[in-house]
Short mmCIF file of C-alpha atoms in Angstrom, two decimals:
data_model
loop_
_atom_site.label_atom_id
_atom_site.label_comp_id
_atom_site.label_asym_id
_atom_site.label_seq_id
_atom_site.Cartn_x
_atom_site.Cartn_y
_atom_site.Cartn_z
CA MET A 168 228.28 173.28 16.38
CA ILE A 169 226.41 171.42 18.92
CA ALA A 170 227.90 170.96 22.53
CA ARG A 171 226.58 168.44 24.76
CA VAL A 172 225.69 170.55 28.46
CA PRO A 173 224.72 167.65 31.01
CA ARG A 174 221.57 169.39 33.48
CA GLU A 175 222.77 170.44 36.43
CA GLY A 176 221.59 168.07 39.80
CA LEU A 177 220.58 165.07 37.36
CA ALA A 178 222.23 161.63 37.92
CA GLU A 179 223.58 160.26 34.86
CA PRO A 180 221.20 157.88 33.04
CA ARG A 181 221.76 154.36 33.83
CA GLY A 182 219.90 150.68 33.26
CA PHE A 183 218.86 148.14 35.41
CA SER A 184 221.03 146.33 37.45
CA LEU A 185 220.57 141.98 36.84
CA VAL A 186 219.55 141.97 40.79
CA GLU A 187 217.12 144.45 40.45
CA VAL A 188 215.82 142.64 36.91
CA LEU A 189 215.40 139.54 38.92
CA ILE A 190 214.00 140.93 41.78
CA ALA A 191 210.99 143.01 40.38
CA SER A 192 210.37 139.68 37.59
CA ALA A 193 210.15 137.21 40.78
CA VAL A 194 207.63 139.96 42.34
CA SER A 195 205.64 140.33 39.62
CA CYS A 196 205.22 136.85 38.72
CA ALA A 197 204.57 136.14 42.53
CA LEU A 198 201.84 138.85 42.25
CA LEU A 199 200.82 137.73 38.82
CA SER A 200 200.54 134.40 40.16
CA VAL A 201 198.02 135.13 43.00
CA LEU A 202 196.16 137.97 41.09
CA LEU A 203 195.45 135.10 38.45
CA GLN A 204 194.22 132.36 41.02
CA PHE A 205 192.39 135.22 42.57
CA ALA A 206 190.29 135.93 39.48
CA VAL A 207 190.31 132.26 38.26
CA SER A 208 188.57 131.28 41.69
CA ALA A 209 186.36 134.43 41.97
CA GLN A 210 184.83 134.34 38.51
CA THR A 211 184.34 130.67 39.30
CA SER A 212 182.66 131.54 42.68
CA LEU A 213 180.16 134.39 40.83
CA SER A 214 179.30 131.85 38.03
CA VAL A 215 178.14 129.27 40.76
CA GLN A 216 176.47 131.54 42.99
CA ALA A 217 174.72 133.10 40.06
CA ASP A 218 173.88 129.55 39.12
CA VAL A 219 172.46 129.30 42.69
CA ALA A 220 170.78 132.08 42.72
CA ASP A 221 168.96 131.18 39.38
CA MET A 222 167.80 127.81 40.73
CA GLN A 223 166.53 129.03 43.75
CA GLN A 224 164.69 131.82 41.82
CA ARG A 225 163.39 129.31 38.89
CA LEU A 226 162.33 127.27 42.71
CA ARG A 227 160.39 130.17 43.87
CA VAL A 228 158.44 130.33 40.77
CA ALA A 229 157.15 126.72 40.00
CA LEU A 230 156.36 126.03 43.50
CA GLU A 231 154.59 129.76 43.52
CA SER A 232 152.37 128.97 40.54
CA ILE A 233 151.32 125.91 41.97
CA ARG A 234 150.82 127.21 45.31
CA HIS A 235 148.59 129.80 44.15
CA ASP A 236 146.44 127.41 42.04
CA LEU A 237 146.25 124.62 44.82
CA LEU A 238 145.02 127.09 47.46
CA LEU A 239 142.14 128.01 45.17
CA ALA A 240 140.99 124.71 43.86
CA GLY A 241 137.88 123.78 44.30
CA ALA A 242 136.33 127.45 44.29
CA GLY A 243 133.07 127.71 42.98
CA LEU A 244 130.16 130.02 41.88
CA SER A 245 130.12 132.92 44.50
CA ARG A 246 126.67 134.07 44.18
CA GLY A 247 123.38 133.00 42.99
CA ALA A 248 121.36 129.32 43.96
CA ALA A 249 123.98 127.56 42.78
CA ARG A 250 126.94 128.72 44.73
CA GLY A 251 129.23 126.76 46.79
CA PRO A 252 132.55 125.12 46.37
CA LEU A 253 132.91 122.56 43.16
CA VAL A 254 133.67 119.95 45.34
CA ASN A 255 130.20 119.51 46.06
CA VAL A 256 129.64 118.51 42.08
CA PHE A 257 132.95 116.90 40.95
CA ALA A 258 136.54 116.65 41.60
CA PRO A 259 138.22 119.88 41.07
CA ILE A 260 141.84 118.14 41.71
CA VAL A 261 142.60 115.60 39.62
CA PRO A 262 146.13 113.56 39.03
CA ALA A 263 145.88 113.52 35.41
CA ARG A 264 145.83 115.59 32.36
CA LEU A 265 142.58 116.56 31.43
CA GLY A 266 142.01 118.75 28.59
CA VAL A 267 140.86 118.82 24.91
CA VAL A 268 144.60 118.11 23.95
CA ASP A 269 145.88 114.85 24.59
CA PRO A 270 144.24 114.02 27.94
CA ASP A 271 144.65 110.88 30.29
CA PRO A 272 142.07 108.71 30.42
CA GLU A 273 139.08 108.50 33.34
CA LEU A 274 140.09 107.21 36.25
CA SER A 275 143.76 107.05 35.51
CA PHE A 276 146.42 108.50 38.30
CA GLN A 277 149.99 109.97 36.77
CA PHE A 278 152.24 111.19 40.09
CA ASP A 279 153.73 113.88 37.97
CA ARG A 280 150.52 115.24 36.60
CA ILE A 281 148.02 117.36 38.29
CA THR A 282 144.73 118.89 37.32
CA ILE A 283 143.32 121.63 39.06
CA LEU A 284 140.00 123.91 38.39
CA TYR A 285 138.34 126.79 40.20
CA VAL A 286 135.90 129.12 39.19
CA PRO A 287 137.26 132.67 39.52
CA GLU A 288 135.13 135.21 41.96
CA THR A 289 134.81 138.25 39.54
CA ARG A 290 134.12 136.53 36.24
CA ALA A 291 130.74 135.08 34.84
CA GLN A 292 128.67 132.64 36.65
CA THR A 293 125.06 132.14 36.08
CA VAL A 294 122.68 129.08 35.67
CA LEU A 295 120.38 127.60 32.97
CA THR A 296 116.99 129.09 32.41
CA ALA A 297 116.02 126.02 30.72
CA ASP A 298 116.67 122.08 29.74
CA MET A 299 118.72 122.17 26.78
CA ALA A 300 117.11 120.70 23.84
CA ASP A 301 119.69 118.82 22.43
CA PRO A 302 123.57 118.77 23.10
CA ALA A 303 124.32 121.11 20.64
CA SER A 304 121.68 123.55 20.92
CA PRO A 305 122.97 127.06 22.39
CA ILE A 306 122.64 127.16 26.56
CA PRO A 307 120.27 129.64 27.61
CA ILE A 308 121.46 130.79 30.55
CA ASP A 309 120.23 133.56 33.00
CA GLY A 310 121.39 137.21 32.10
CA SER A 311 120.50 138.65 34.85
CA ALA A 312 121.67 136.39 37.55
CA PRO A 313 123.28 138.19 40.22
CA GLY A 314 126.84 139.65 39.27
CA CYS A 315 125.77 140.01 36.20
CA PRO A 316 126.24 142.99 33.98
CA ALA A 317 123.39 144.60 32.24
CA ALA A 318 122.83 143.64 28.17
CA SER A 319 125.86 141.13 28.55
CA ALA A 320 124.92 137.65 28.45
CA CYS A 321 126.45 137.78 31.74
CA ALA A 322 129.86 138.65 30.30
CA PHE A 323 130.29 135.39 28.63
CA ALA A 324 132.18 136.45 25.25
CA PRO A 325 133.64 134.25 22.52
CA GLY A 326 136.63 132.58 23.82
CA VAL A 327 136.19 132.47 27.49
CA ASP A 328 136.74 128.86 28.97
CA ALA A 329 133.92 127.72 31.34
CA VAL A 330 132.31 125.03 32.89
CA ILE A 331 129.20 123.26 33.27
CA PHE A 332 127.57 121.32 35.50
CA GLU A 333 124.18 120.02 37.00
CA PRO A 334 123.56 120.51 40.76
CA ALA A 335 124.37 118.69 43.36
CA GLY A 336 123.21 115.42 43.85
CA ALA A 337 122.49 115.53 40.49
CA GLY A 338 124.69 112.58 39.35
CA GLY A 339 128.06 115.03 39.25
CA ALA A 340 127.66 115.51 34.91
CA HIS A 341 130.61 118.29 34.25
CA GLU A 342 132.09 119.29 31.63
CA LEU A 343 134.35 122.19 30.18
CA ILE A 344 133.30 124.10 26.86
CA THR A 345 134.89 127.24 25.02
CA VAL A 346 132.66 130.00 24.09
CA LEU A 347 132.15 130.12 20.62
CA ALA A 348 129.12 133.00 20.44
CA ALA A 349 127.12 134.44 22.98
CA ASP A 350 123.22 135.71 21.91
CA VAL A 351 123.25 138.98 24.16
CA ALA A 352 119.62 139.76 23.45
CA GLY A 353 118.42 135.85 23.61
CA ASN A 354 121.00 134.93 26.62
CA THR A 355 122.14 131.80 25.16
CA VAL A 356 125.60 130.84 24.77
CA THR A 357 127.18 129.03 21.82
CA PRO A 358 129.95 126.24 22.68
CA THR A 359 132.47 125.42 19.99
CA GLN A 360 132.07 121.96 20.44
CA PRO A 361 128.78 119.99 21.18
CA LEU A 362 128.28 118.93 24.44
CA SER A 363 128.39 115.47 25.79
CA ARG A 364 124.55 115.64 27.13
CA ALA A 365 121.94 118.02 27.26
CA TYR A 366 122.22 119.83 30.81
CA ALA A 367 118.76 120.23 32.62
CA ALA A 368 117.35 124.00 33.91
CA ARG A 369 119.62 124.72 36.98
CA SER A 370 122.57 123.33 36.20
CA ALA A 371 125.27 125.95 36.81
CA VAL A 372 127.51 127.89 34.03
CA ALA A 373 130.73 129.82 34.94
CA ALA A 374 133.68 130.73 33.79
CA ILE A 375 136.39 128.56 34.97
CA VAL A 376 140.42 128.45 35.12
CA GLN A 377 141.87 124.85 34.62
CA ARG A 378 146.16 124.05 34.91
CA THR A 379 147.02 121.31 34.27
CA TYR A 380 151.11 120.83 35.58
CA TYR A 381 153.02 118.29 34.38
CA LEU A 382 156.11 117.49 33.90
CA ASP A 383 158.18 116.72 30.19
CA ARG A 384 160.55 114.37 30.92
CA THR A 385 162.15 115.01 27.77
CA ARG A 386 163.37 118.34 27.59
CA ARG A 387 163.17 118.27 31.44
CA ARG A 388 160.41 121.43 31.95
CA LEU A 389 157.96 121.94 34.37
CA MET A 390 154.52 122.38 31.56
CA VAL A 391 151.47 124.28 32.09
CA TYR A 392 148.60 123.49 30.07
CA ASP A 393 145.18 125.63 30.02
CA GLY A 394 142.77 122.65 29.02
CA VAL A 395 142.29 124.24 25.29
CA ARG A 396 144.85 126.29 23.70
CA SER A 397 148.20 127.22 25.77
CA ASP A 398 150.24 124.44 27.10
CA VAL A 399 153.75 126.15 27.74
CA PRO A 400 156.92 125.58 29.31
CA LEU A 401 157.07 127.51 33.12
CA VAL A 402 160.18 126.57 34.38
CA ASP A 403 163.18 125.04 32.11
CA HIS A 404 165.85 122.22 34.20
CA VAL A 405 163.45 120.43 36.14
CA VAL A 406 164.28 116.70 37.09
CA ASP A 407 161.63 115.37 38.87
CA LEU A 408 158.27 116.77 40.05
CA ARG A 409 155.56 114.53 42.37
CA PHE A 410 152.65 114.75 43.70
CA ALA A 411 151.16 112.93 47.10
CA TYR A 412 147.95 113.41 48.22
CA TYR A 413 146.75 113.43 51.73
CA GLY A 414 142.69 112.71 52.45
CA ASP A 415 139.78 113.05 54.93
CA PRO A 416 140.35 109.04 56.11
CA ARG A 417 136.62 109.49 57.87
CA ALA A 418 133.95 107.79 55.38
CA GLU A 419 131.74 110.65 55.82
CA GLY A 420 134.82 113.05 55.28
CA VAL A 421 133.06 113.88 51.22
CA PRO A 422 130.08 116.18 50.88
CA PRO A 423 127.29 114.60 51.94
CA PRO A 424 124.39 114.40 49.10
CA PRO A 425 121.39 117.28 49.38
CA ALA A 426 118.03 116.29 51.12
CA GLY A 427 116.32 113.67 49.34
CA ALA A 428 119.36 112.72 46.87
CA SER A 429 121.88 110.52 46.90
CA SER A 430 125.39 110.68 45.02
CA CYS A 431 128.13 108.31 44.75
CA ALA A 432 129.78 108.44 47.50
CA PHE A 433 126.62 108.13 50.05
CA ALA A 434 123.43 105.70 49.38
CA GLY A 435 119.87 105.32 50.92
CA SER A 436 118.09 107.28 52.75
CA PRO A 437 119.41 108.59 55.42
CA PRO A 438 122.77 108.57 53.30
CA VAL A 439 125.02 106.04 54.16
CA PRO A 440 128.44 106.70 53.31
CA LEU A 441 130.03 104.13 50.62
CA LEU A 442 133.60 105.22 50.90
CA ALA A 443 136.27 102.84 53.07
CA SER A 444 137.02 104.56 56.42
CA LEU A 445 140.89 104.93 56.49
CA GLY A 446 140.57 105.27 60.48
CA GLY A 447 141.01 107.57 62.68
CA THR A 448 141.29 111.61 62.01
CA ALA A 449 145.03 112.72 60.77
CA PRO A 450 144.72 113.14 56.77
CA LYS A 451 146.12 110.13 55.16
CA PRO A 452 147.99 109.13 52.23
CA LEU A 453 145.68 108.26 49.08
CA SER A 454 147.81 105.93 47.00
CA ASP A 455 146.95 105.72 43.23
CA SER A 456 145.04 102.57 43.72
CA GLN A 457 142.66 104.38 46.19
CA LEU A 458 142.07 107.20 43.72
CA THR A 459 140.95 105.57 40.74
CA ASP A 460 139.44 102.08 42.11
CA GLY A 461 136.22 104.06 42.49
CA PRO A 462 133.30 104.36 43.83
CA VAL A 463 133.29 105.93 40.08
CA CYS A 464 131.38 108.93 39.66
CA GLY A 465 130.36 111.61 37.60
CA LEU A 466 128.99 110.92 33.82
CA ALA A 467 131.43 109.64 30.75
CA PRO A 468 133.99 111.32 29.37
CA ASN A 469 134.29 113.12 32.33
CA ARG A 470 133.93 110.37 35.70
CA PHE A 471 135.98 110.43 38.44
CA ASP A 472 137.05 108.36 41.79
CA ALA A 473 134.88 109.55 44.90
CA ASP A 474 137.90 108.95 47.10
CA LEU A 475 139.23 112.52 44.74
CA LEU A 476 137.08 114.35 47.04
CA ARG A 477 138.21 113.78 50.06
CA ILE A 478 141.66 115.35 49.31
CA ARG A 479 142.41 117.66 51.83
CA ARG A 480 146.15 118.49 51.31
CA VAL A 481 148.54 117.84 48.49
CA ALA A 482 152.43 117.29 48.80
CA VAL A 483 154.74 118.78 45.71
CA THR A 484 158.04 117.55 45.45
CA ILE A 485 160.05 119.34 42.69
CA ARG A 486 163.95 118.77 42.11
CA LEU A 487 165.46 120.92 39.76
CA GLU A 488 169.32 121.25 38.47
CA ALA A 489 171.58 123.78 37.38
CA GLU A 490 171.37 125.51 34.02
CA SER A 491 175.01 124.69 33.16
CA ALA A 492 176.55 121.29 32.46
CA GLU A 493 179.38 122.77 33.69
CA PHE A 494 178.21 123.04 37.36
CA ARG A 495 176.74 119.30 37.09
CA GLY A 496 178.47 116.76 38.25
CA ARG A 497 178.26 112.69 38.84
CA GLY A 498 176.17 111.03 41.38
CA SER A 499 172.79 110.55 43.25
CA ALA A 500 173.07 114.50 43.80
CA PHE A 501 172.89 115.05 39.91
CA ALA A 502 169.58 113.76 38.11
CA THR A 503 171.57 114.41 34.98
CA ALA A 504 175.13 114.30 34.88
CA GLY A 505 177.22 116.74 34.15
CA LEU A 506 180.82 118.03 33.66
CA SER A 507 182.46 119.30 36.89
CA ARG A 508 184.91 117.41 38.13
CA SER A 509 185.98 119.93 40.57
CA GLY A 510 184.58 120.83 44.07
CA THR A 511 184.51 124.21 43.70
CA LYS A 512 182.10 124.15 40.38
CA TYR A 513 179.47 122.25 42.12
CA VAL A 514 175.95 122.95 42.15
CA PRO A 515 173.69 119.79 43.31
CA ASP A 516 170.07 119.51 42.20
CA LEU A 517 167.63 121.69 44.57
CA GLN A 518 164.87 119.59 45.55
CA THR A 519 162.18 120.80 48.09
CA THR A 520 158.41 119.49 49.13
CA ILE A 521 155.75 122.03 49.87
CA GLN A 522 152.55 121.25 51.22
CA VAL A 523 149.27 122.96 50.48
CA ALA A 524 145.70 122.44 51.77
CA PRO A 525 143.28 123.45 49.21
CA ARG A 526 140.99 126.06 51.16
CA ASN A 527 137.63 125.12 49.51
CA MET A 528 138.34 121.18 49.90
CA ASN A 529 136.96 121.00 53.07
CA ARG A 530 133.72 123.08 53.06
CA TRP A 531 130.52 122.19 52.33
CA MET B 223 226.70 177.93 18.18
CA ARG B 224 223.44 175.72 19.36
CA THR B 225 223.25 174.44 23.13
CA THR B 226 220.81 171.72 23.81
CA VAL B 227 219.61 170.22 26.96
CA GLU B 228 219.93 166.57 28.16
CA PRO B 229 216.85 164.96 28.52
CA PRO B 230 216.01 163.31 31.78
CA ALA B 231 217.85 159.93 32.55
CA SER B 232 214.59 157.46 32.33
CA ALA B 233 215.33 155.48 35.26
CA GLY B 234 213.22 152.34 36.11
CA PHE B 235 210.85 151.12 39.15
CA ALA B 236 212.73 151.06 41.79
CA LEU B 237 212.20 148.02 44.17
CA LEU B 238 210.20 149.83 47.02
CA GLU B 239 207.68 151.14 44.02
CA VAL B 240 207.45 147.48 42.91
CA LEU B 241 206.87 146.19 46.31
CA ILE B 242 204.13 149.50 47.21
CA THR B 243 202.39 148.39 43.89
CA ALA B 244 202.13 144.56 45.14
CA VAL B 245 200.68 146.15 48.47
CA LEU B 246 198.07 148.15 46.83
CA VAL B 247 197.18 145.46 44.48
CA VAL B 248 196.80 143.05 46.94
CA SER B 249 195.21 145.23 48.98
CA VAL B 250 192.43 145.77 46.62
CA ALA B 251 192.18 141.81 45.56
CA ALA B 252 191.56 141.15 49.47
CA SER B 253 188.91 144.03 49.06
CA ALA B 254 187.07 142.40 46.48
CA SER B 255 187.67 139.02 48.09
CA HIS B 256 185.90 140.01 51.12
CA VAL B 257 182.81 141.42 48.83
CA ILE B 258 182.94 137.83 47.37
CA ALA B 259 182.79 136.05 50.49
CA ILE B 260 179.69 138.46 51.96
CA THR B 261 177.53 137.71 48.51
CA VAL B 262 178.30 134.07 48.62
CA ARG B 263 177.23 134.40 52.93
CA ALA B 264 173.96 136.35 51.23
CA SER B 265 173.10 133.87 49.24
CA HIS B 266 173.57 131.05 51.78
CA GLY B 267 171.28 133.05 53.93
CA ALA B 268 168.73 133.88 51.25
CA ARG B 269 168.78 129.98 51.15
CA VAL B 270 168.66 129.42 54.69
CA ARG B 271 166.00 131.57 54.76
CA THR B 272 163.95 130.37 51.81
CA MET B 273 163.89 127.24 54.04
CA THR B 274 162.93 128.19 57.35
CA THR B 275 159.80 130.04 55.43
CA LEU B 276 159.09 127.21 53.06
CA LEU B 277 159.09 124.63 56.37
CA ALA B 278 156.81 126.57 58.42
CA ALA B 279 154.28 127.48 55.53
CA GLU B 280 154.40 123.49 55.59
CA LYS B 281 153.54 123.03 58.93
CA MET B 282 150.95 125.51 58.57
CA GLU B 283 149.66 124.29 55.86
CA GLN B 284 149.32 120.87 57.86
CA LEU B 285 147.39 122.53 61.00
CA ARG B 286 145.19 123.81 58.25
CA SER B 287 144.07 120.74 56.90
CA LEU B 288 142.64 119.46 60.12
CA ALA B 289 139.06 119.09 60.81
CA TRP B 290 137.54 122.52 61.75
CA THR B 291 134.14 122.83 60.12
CA HIS B 292 130.68 122.78 60.74
CA VAL B 293 129.01 119.32 59.98
CA THR B 294 125.64 119.88 58.69
CA THR B 295 123.21 117.01 57.86
CA SER B 296 119.76 117.43 56.26
CA GLY B 297 117.55 114.98 57.94
CA PRO B 298 117.27 115.72 60.49
CA ALA B 299 118.56 118.74 59.88
CA ILE B 300 121.34 119.13 62.12
CA SER B 301 124.57 121.46 62.71
CA MET B 302 127.36 120.29 64.45
CA SER B 303 131.45 121.72 65.23
CA SER B 304 133.54 118.71 64.08
CA SER B 305 137.03 119.39 65.16
CA ASP B 306 140.23 117.07 65.15
CA VAL B 307 141.57 116.66 68.82
CA THR B 308 143.72 113.45 67.93
CA THR B 309 146.32 114.12 64.78
CA ASP B 310 149.53 114.37 66.25
CA LEU B 311 151.91 116.58 63.48
CA SER B 312 154.93 116.32 65.17
CA ARG B 313 155.28 112.68 63.59
CA ASP B 314 155.61 112.30 59.56
CA PRO B 315 153.41 110.97 58.65
CA ALA B 316 151.04 112.38 61.07
CA THR B 317 149.69 109.76 63.53
CA ASP B 318 146.11 109.84 65.80
CA SER B 319 147.79 109.92 69.14
CA GLY B 320 148.21 113.65 69.32
CA PRO B 321 146.55 117.15 70.68
CA GLY B 322 145.08 117.92 67.30
CA LEU B 323 143.74 121.39 67.07
CA LEU B 324 143.41 121.70 71.10
CA PRO B 325 145.22 124.82 72.58
CA SER B 326 148.50 124.17 73.23
CA PRO B 327 150.15 124.54 76.65
CA ALA B 328 151.94 127.95 77.23
CA GLY B 329 155.70 128.48 75.55
CA THR B 330 154.97 125.96 72.98
CA LEU B 331 157.19 128.56 70.88
CA ASP B 332 160.42 129.23 73.45
CA ALA B 333 161.19 125.81 74.59
CA ASN B 334 160.46 121.99 73.40
CA ILE B 335 157.08 120.77 74.61
CA ALA B 336 156.06 117.24 72.89
CA ASP B 337 153.77 117.23 70.50
CA TYR B 338 154.55 120.73 69.94
CA PHE B 339 157.92 120.82 67.77
CA ASP B 340 160.20 118.50 65.58
CA TYR B 341 163.53 118.96 63.74
CA LEU B 342 164.19 118.72 60.05
CA ASP B 343 167.16 118.17 57.57
CA ALA B 344 168.99 120.36 55.71
CA GLY B 345 166.57 119.19 52.86
CA GLY B 346 163.37 120.27 55.05
CA ARG B 347 163.05 116.43 55.50
CA TRP B 348 161.34 115.26 58.93
CA ALA B 349 164.45 114.16 61.28
CA GLY B 350 162.53 113.58 64.57
CA ARG B 351 160.93 114.88 67.56
CA ASP B 352 162.83 113.56 70.45
CA GLU B 353 164.16 116.16 73.28
CA SER B 354 167.53 115.43 72.06
CA PRO B 355 168.18 116.82 68.85
CA PRO B 356 168.86 114.29 65.70
CA PRO B 357 172.87 114.25 64.08
CA SER B 358 170.91 114.89 60.32
CA SER B 359 168.80 117.74 62.20
CA VAL B 360 169.56 121.27 60.79
CA TYR B 361 166.59 123.40 61.66
CA ILE B 362 164.04 122.90 64.02
CA ARG B 363 160.55 123.97 64.20
CA ARG B 364 157.94 124.76 66.89
CA TRP B 365 153.89 125.87 66.82
CA ALA B 366 151.52 127.01 68.71
CA VAL B 367 147.38 126.43 68.40
CA GLU B 368 145.51 129.36 70.30
CA PRO B 369 141.67 129.95 70.56
CA LEU B 370 140.80 133.90 69.45
CA ALA B 371 139.95 135.69 72.82
CA SER B 372 136.86 137.00 71.08
CA ASP B 373 135.77 133.79 69.68
CA PRO B 374 136.89 130.69 70.97
CA GLU B 375 134.95 128.18 70.00
CA ASN B 376 135.23 129.06 66.01
CA ILE B 377 138.15 130.64 65.46
CA LEU B 378 142.03 129.44 66.06
CA VAL B 379 145.10 131.37 65.74
CA PHE B 380 147.94 129.18 64.29
CA ARG B 381 151.77 130.22 64.87
CA VAL B 382 154.60 128.36 63.86
CA ILE B 383 158.69 129.43 64.15
CA VAL B 384 161.56 127.22 62.52
CA ALA B 385 164.96 128.45 62.75
CA PRO B 386 168.29 126.72 61.84
CA ARG B 387 169.20 124.71 64.64
CA ASP B 388 172.51 126.23 65.66
CA GLY B 389 170.94 129.99 65.60
CA GLY B 390 167.83 129.10 68.17
CA MET B 391 164.96 130.94 67.76
CA ALA B 392 166.34 134.72 67.68
CA SER B 393 168.14 133.86 64.68
CA SER B 394 167.82 136.30 61.43
CA ASP B 395 167.45 133.37 59.51
CA ALA B 396 164.13 132.23 61.03
CA ALA B 397 160.67 132.55 59.64
CA ARG B 398 157.63 133.36 62.21
CA LEU B 399 154.03 132.40 60.17
CA VAL B 400 150.89 133.38 61.86
CA SER B 401 147.30 132.23 60.58
CA ILE B 402 143.83 132.50 61.45
CA GLU B 403 141.55 129.20 60.75
CA ALA B 404 137.79 130.15 61.11
CA ARG B 405 135.20 127.45 61.10
CA LYS B 406 133.55 126.87 57.27
#
């Protein structure tokens, strides 16, 4: 037999009254509603901020990469008899894609492409010790030129990309090569392809950095091409890229030829400039026609317009879009229409212009 | 005979308990929203500082693109300095009616002095150079050109300040750049 004994001091068990349940339900619903709205807006806000931060980061990467190469554009040999900026011989900034794969035609202008060339200070650089026998023959180099490591063919090695060019005042002939083999004992360098011409003694040969930045409009990518093998995307979701050029307006604002020589930008003795004066002294915008209509410098297949030598400043305009279509809407703020219909899920395209004065373009 | 003790009665939440819980949850949510607001402000601040830095660098590059060189001729052999003393960088595009790289007057970084300041809009585009700020202007930019005391003929010091117009030059979002240019 079991007897029930109530616990002393405890209330009798009881359920909720209807009023209590209703009030608790109402409070809970209100609370959950607020929490839900907060969670949704917080999640949206954080997603938008993440996309904005990502866009700013991509912008910094793109601009800093282009800016770095533009600052160095035109840096030439730093040692030996051939030292001096590249602008003394050829144009180190070209508004087109140059290189082995799918190059633009000579003397062309593409507003969304730029090729930049410079010689890294610490890499191989020397001169030819003798005339080349023919365009396909090995290149005889001075392996003991200043800065060349001993018994190394001046640090040239298979796979090194290099530029070869004649001395200033010899016509501006130049071309890019890739080293197939370097003969340390004989101090010769053999390129992968025969050259376009035989270069004379005292021509310079040096390791080179070539970068072509261009916009792949189909895939909306900023691409960078090294002129030989590597053609890779640098930044995604780039919807516009434009380069503008500002030049020294003075007709004599390009490197003069050496004593007794002439150049594509000067004629006669004493040398008289051939370029048109643009008036005043402030750097003037250079149009696409000014940069392609001559005077023509260099030799085929690497001819260029003499006005490229007067470039003093480059303006780079880049426009990026949010990665997620969820945050892109419609209208002029978006190059690519997206799905957003809400003011909170709204990340307009980011467009910025920078200007860079290449440090080696106004010294000779 | 066995004796059992009745288990404690399972009472529900009292209204007071529900309200206290609600207050606590709302407090946590408010704190979280405050953190999110800080994140949003930080992101906006980063963007403003990025923009002011880019705009300061832009003016610096414009200054550096002006002629400040030695011109050498081979026949006859002459070397002479060449300086831009006419470009007006306070307009876009620059004109030929300004001071170029002549030394700037005193105080160009502290006040709006003609030829040494301009206004820019939210996207960084040039908006004007008049004393009264244009409605579209968001940033103000000032600069100075000073010869280096130890070699005033050959070395210039460029200083550029960019700040949000409503924050003043003392704003934490202001960007200040200094660069030196030597004749080449």
